[in-house]
Amino acid sequence: NVGIYLQGIDGATVTGNDVGNFETATGENDRGIWLATATKNVVIEKNVVHDIVYTGTAGYAGKGVSISTGAAASNIAIQNNMIYNMAGDGDSYTSFGALYDPTGIVVYSAGTAGVNIYYNSIYLYGNTLNFSPLSYSIGIALDDGASASVINNSIQNNCGLLGTTGVGAVGIALETSSAQLTTVNKNNYYCNASSGVNNIGKIAAVDYPTLAGWNTAASDASLSGNPQYISTTNLHVSLAINSIN
């Protein structure tokens, strides 16, 4: 299932939509918003994408926003969206990248570039990973050599393991190399799953559990701290609680 799907579109704005609450039992990778082949010059902003969950046991999971244009000059802006509760039992990241894993925003398909991911708030939660020992939950993923600029996003990932199968939570994952990040800066990666590992980032086969390790590997200058969202369904920051400076 897909909430909003664009293919071959040149010029559009996807804004102000509430997308979510899909059927959960069917074995498939549901997507909230998907920009597919040859789509370009699109702004995705001020949407709330939520509750895209797979409850079966065959290795699938929900995705908030998926970009697979295959175009080097996509000119896609993903900005000021709230994305929460993407979940499922997932499958091997080593074999498939983020394709079958719970993910907030994923950019994939060889040649996809010109994508800007700015000022989004992402919250994954629930212990649902349970199909593959190599599965992750991921805030932002860049697969297949696709590239993007990732700036000023807030990611809280508490989505861990249902039992003992899987790896755990990661803030940002690059399937091939740090060169997939056109620019990266001023993001907040906070992973706090109660089961499995919690990694700031991942580049190819290497996991980075510490902010210092990630910032060095990715030439990033980001932070890691509880963003203090108001609730699991309201990703505004609580002004009553001291947040990240």
Coordinates of C-alpha atoms in Angstrom, one line a residue:
N1 CA 0.0 0.0 0.0
V2 CA 1.1 3.6 -0.7
G3 CA -0.6 6.7 0.7
I4 CA 0.6 9.2 -2.0
Y5 CA 2.4 8.0 -5.1
L6 CA 4.1 10.1 -7.8
Q7 CA 5.9 8.7 -10.9
G8 CA 7.2 10.7 -13.8
I9 CA 5.9 14.0 -12.4
D10 CA 7.9 17.2 -13.1
G11 CA 6.8 19.8 -10.5
A12 CA 4.5 19.2 -7.6
T13 CA 4.0 20.1 -3.9
V14 CA 2.8 17.4 -1.4
T15 CA 1.9 19.4 1.7
G16 CA -0.4 19.3 4.7
N17 CA -1.5 15.7 4.4
D18 CA -2.2 13.2 7.2
V19 CA -1.1 9.8 5.9
G20 CA -1.2 6.6 8.0
N21 CA -3.2 3.8 9.7
F22 CA -2.7 1.3 6.9
E23 CA -3.8 -2.3 7.1
T24 CA -1.1 -4.2 9.0
A25 CA -1.3 -7.9 8.3
T26 CA -0.4 -8.2 4.6
G27 CA 3.2 -9.1 3.8
E28 CA 4.4 -6.0 1.9
N29 CA 6.4 -2.9 2.4
D30 CA 3.9 -0.1 2.8
R31 CA 5.0 3.5 2.2
G32 CA 3.4 6.7 3.3
I33 CA 4.7 9.0 0.5
W34 CA 6.6 7.6 -2.5
L35 CA 8.3 9.5 -5.3
A36 CA 9.3 6.9 -7.9
T37 CA 11.0 6.8 -11.3
A38 CA 11.7 10.1 -13.2
T39 CA 9.9 12.3 -10.6
K40 CA 11.6 15.7 -10.1
N41 CA 11.1 19.2 -8.8
V42 CA 8.9 18.2 -5.9
V43 CA 8.5 19.5 -2.4
I44 CA 7.2 17.2 0.4
E45 CA 6.5 19.4 3.4
K46 CA 4.4 19.8 6.5
N47 CA 2.9 16.3 6.3
V48 CA 2.2 13.9 9.2
V49 CA 3.1 10.3 8.2
H50 CA 2.3 7.8 10.9
D51 CA 1.3 4.3 12.0
I52 CA 2.6 2.3 9.0
V53 CA 3.2 -1.0 10.6
Y54 CA 3.6 -4.7 9.6
T55 CA 2.4 -7.1 12.2
G56 CA 3.1 -10.4 10.4
T57 CA 6.2 -12.6 10.6
A58 CA 7.5 -12.7 7.0
G59 CA 10.1 -9.9 7.1
Y60 CA 8.5 -6.6 6.1
A61 CA 8.1 -3.1 7.6
G62 CA 6.7 0.4 7.0
K63 CA 8.4 3.4 5.4
G64 CA 7.4 7.0 6.0
V65 CA 8.8 8.7 2.9
S66 CA 10.5 6.8 0.0
I67 CA 12.4 8.5 -2.9
S68 CA 13.6 6.4 -5.8
T69 CA 13.7 8.8 -8.8
G70 CA 16.8 7.3 -10.4
A71 CA 17.6 10.9 -11.6
A72 CA 20.8 12.8 -10.8
A73 CA 19.0 16.2 -10.9
S74 CA 15.9 15.2 -8.9
N75 CA 15.5 18.5 -7.0
I76 CA 13.5 16.9 -4.3
A77 CA 12.9 18.7 -0.9
I78 CA 11.7 16.7 2.1
Q79 CA 11.2 19.2 4.8
N80 CA 9.3 20.0 8.0
N81 CA 7.5 16.6 8.1
M82 CA 6.6 14.6 11.2
I83 CA 7.0 10.8 10.8
Y84 CA 6.3 8.3 13.5
N85 CA 5.6 4.7 14.2
M86 CA 7.1 2.9 11.2
A87 CA 7.5 -0.7 12.4
G88 CA 7.7 -4.4 11.4
D89 CA 9.8 -7.5 11.9
G90 CA 12.3 -6.4 9.1
D91 CA 14.8 -8.4 7.1
S92 CA 18.6 -8.4 6.4
Y93 CA 20.1 -5.0 5.9
T94 CA 23.3 -6.7 4.7
S95 CA 21.3 -8.3 1.8
F96 CA 18.7 -5.7 1.0
G97 CA 19.7 -2.4 2.6
A98 CA 16.7 -0.7 4.2
L99 CA 14.2 -2.2 1.8
Y100 CA 12.5 -4.4 4.3
D101 CA 13.4 -2.6 7.5
P102 CA 11.4 0.0 9.5
T103 CA 12.6 3.4 8.2
G104 CA 11.5 7.0 8.5
I105 CA 12.9 8.3 5.3
V106 CA 14.7 6.3 2.6
V107 CA 16.4 7.4 -0.6
Y108 CA 17.3 4.6 -3.0
S109 CA 17.7 3.5 -6.6
A110 CA 21.0 3.9 -8.3
G111 CA 21.6 7.4 -9.7
T112 CA 19.1 9.1 -7.4
A113 CA 20.6 12.5 -6.3
G114 CA 19.6 16.1 -5.8
V115 CA 17.6 15.2 -2.7
N116 CA 17.4 17.6 0.3
I117 CA 16.3 16.2 3.7
Y118 CA 15.8 19.2 6.1
Y119 CA 14.0 19.9 9.4
N120 CA 12.1 16.6 9.7
S121 CA 11.1 15.0 13.0
I122 CA 11.2 11.2 13.1
Y123 CA 10.2 8.9 16.0
L124 CA 10.3 5.1 15.7
Y125 CA 9.3 2.9 18.6
G126 CA 8.1 -0.5 19.7
N127 CA 10.2 -3.7 19.8
T128 CA 9.3 -5.3 16.5
L129 CA 12.4 -6.6 14.8
N130 CA 12.3 -10.4 14.8
F131 CA 12.8 -12.0 11.3
S132 CA 16.5 -11.6 10.4
P133 CA 19.6 -11.5 12.7
L134 CA 20.8 -8.6 10.4
S135 CA 17.7 -6.4 10.6
Y136 CA 17.8 -2.8 11.8
S137 CA 15.3 0.0 12.4
I138 CA 16.5 3.2 10.7
G139 CA 15.7 6.9 11.0
I140 CA 17.1 8.0 7.6
A141 CA 18.6 5.6 5.1
L142 CA 20.5 6.1 1.8
D143 CA 20.6 2.9 -0.3
D144 CA 22.0 1.8 -3.6
G145 CA 24.6 4.6 -3.8
A146 CA 21.8 7.3 -3.8
S147 CA 22.9 10.6 -2.3
A148 CA 21.2 13.4 -0.4
S149 CA 21.9 16.4 1.8
V150 CA 20.8 15.7 5.4
I151 CA 20.6 18.8 7.6
N152 CA 18.7 19.8 10.8
N153 CA 16.7 16.7 11.2
S154 CA 15.6 15.3 14.6
I155 CA 15.6 11.5 14.9
Q156 CA 14.5 9.4 17.9
N157 CA 14.7 5.7 17.3
N158 CA 13.5 3.4 20.1
C159 CA 12.5 0.5 17.8
G160 CA 14.3 -2.6 19.0
L161 CA 14.0 -6.4 19.0
L162 CA 10.9 -8.3 19.9
G163 CA 13.1 -11.2 21.1
T164 CA 16.7 -12.0 20.4
T165 CA 16.7 -11.8 16.6
G166 CA 18.0 -8.7 14.9
V167 CA 20.6 -6.0 15.5
G168 CA 18.7 -2.9 16.8
A169 CA 18.2 0.8 16.2
V170 CA 20.3 3.2 14.1
G171 CA 19.9 6.9 13.5
I172 CA 21.2 7.1 9.9
A173 CA 22.5 4.4 7.6
L174 CA 24.5 4.7 4.4
E175 CA 24.6 1.5 2.4
T176 CA 27.8 2.2 0.4
S177 CA 29.9 5.1 1.7
S178 CA 30.0 8.5 3.4
A179 CA 30.1 10.0 -0.1
Q180 CA 26.4 9.4 -0.3
L181 CA 26.0 12.5 2.0
T182 CA 26.2 15.5 -0.3
T183 CA 26.2 17.6 2.9
V184 CA 25.4 16.7 6.5
N185 CA 25.2 18.8 9.6
K186 CA 23.2 19.8 12.7
N187 CA 21.1 16.7 12.9
N188 CA 20.1 15.0 16.2
Y189 CA 20.5 11.2 16.3
Y190 CA 19.1 9.7 19.5
C191 CA 18.6 5.9 19.7
N192 CA 17.3 4.4 22.9
A193 CA 15.7 1.0 22.1
S194 CA 15.3 -1.2 25.2
S195 CA 16.4 -4.3 23.3
G196 CA 19.2 -4.7 20.8
V197 CA 22.0 -2.3 20.1
N198 CA 21.7 1.5 19.7
N199 CA 23.9 3.0 17.0
I200 CA 24.2 6.6 15.9
G201 CA 25.0 5.7 12.4
K202 CA 26.0 3.0 9.9
I203 CA 28.3 3.1 6.8
A204 CA 28.3 -0.1 4.8
A205 CA 29.2 -2.9 7.2
V206 CA 30.5 -0.6 10.0
D207 CA 28.3 0.4 12.8
Y208 CA 29.0 3.6 14.8
P209 CA 27.7 3.5 18.4
T210 CA 29.3 6.8 19.4
L211 CA 28.6 10.3 18.2
A212 CA 32.3 11.0 18.0
G213 CA 33.0 8.0 15.8
W214 CA 30.1 8.8 13.5
N215 CA 31.0 12.5 13.1
T216 CA 34.5 11.6 12.2
A217 CA 33.6 8.9 9.7
A218 CA 30.9 11.0 8.0
S219 CA 32.5 14.4 8.3
D220 CA 29.3 15.4 10.3
A221 CA 28.9 17.9 13.1
S222 CA 25.7 16.6 14.6
L223 CA 24.4 16.0 18.1
S224 CA 22.9 13.1 20.1
G225 CA 20.3 13.8 22.8
N226 CA 16.7 13.2 23.7
P227 CA 14.7 15.6 21.6
Q228 CA 11.9 15.7 24.2
Y229 CA 9.0 15.3 21.9
I230 CA 5.7 16.1 23.5
S231 CA 4.5 12.6 22.9
T232 CA 4.8 9.6 20.6
T233 CA 2.3 11.2 18.3
N234 CA 3.2 14.9 18.7
L235 CA 6.7 15.5 17.6
H236 CA 6.9 19.2 18.6
V237 CA 9.5 19.7 21.3
S238 CA 8.3 20.1 24.8
L239 CA 9.2 23.6 26.0
A240 CA 8.7 22.5 29.6
I241 CA 11.8 20.2 29.5
N242 CA 15.3 21.3 28.8
S243 CA 16.2 20.1 25.3
I244 CA 19.4 20.0 23.3
N245 CA 21.4 23.2 23.1

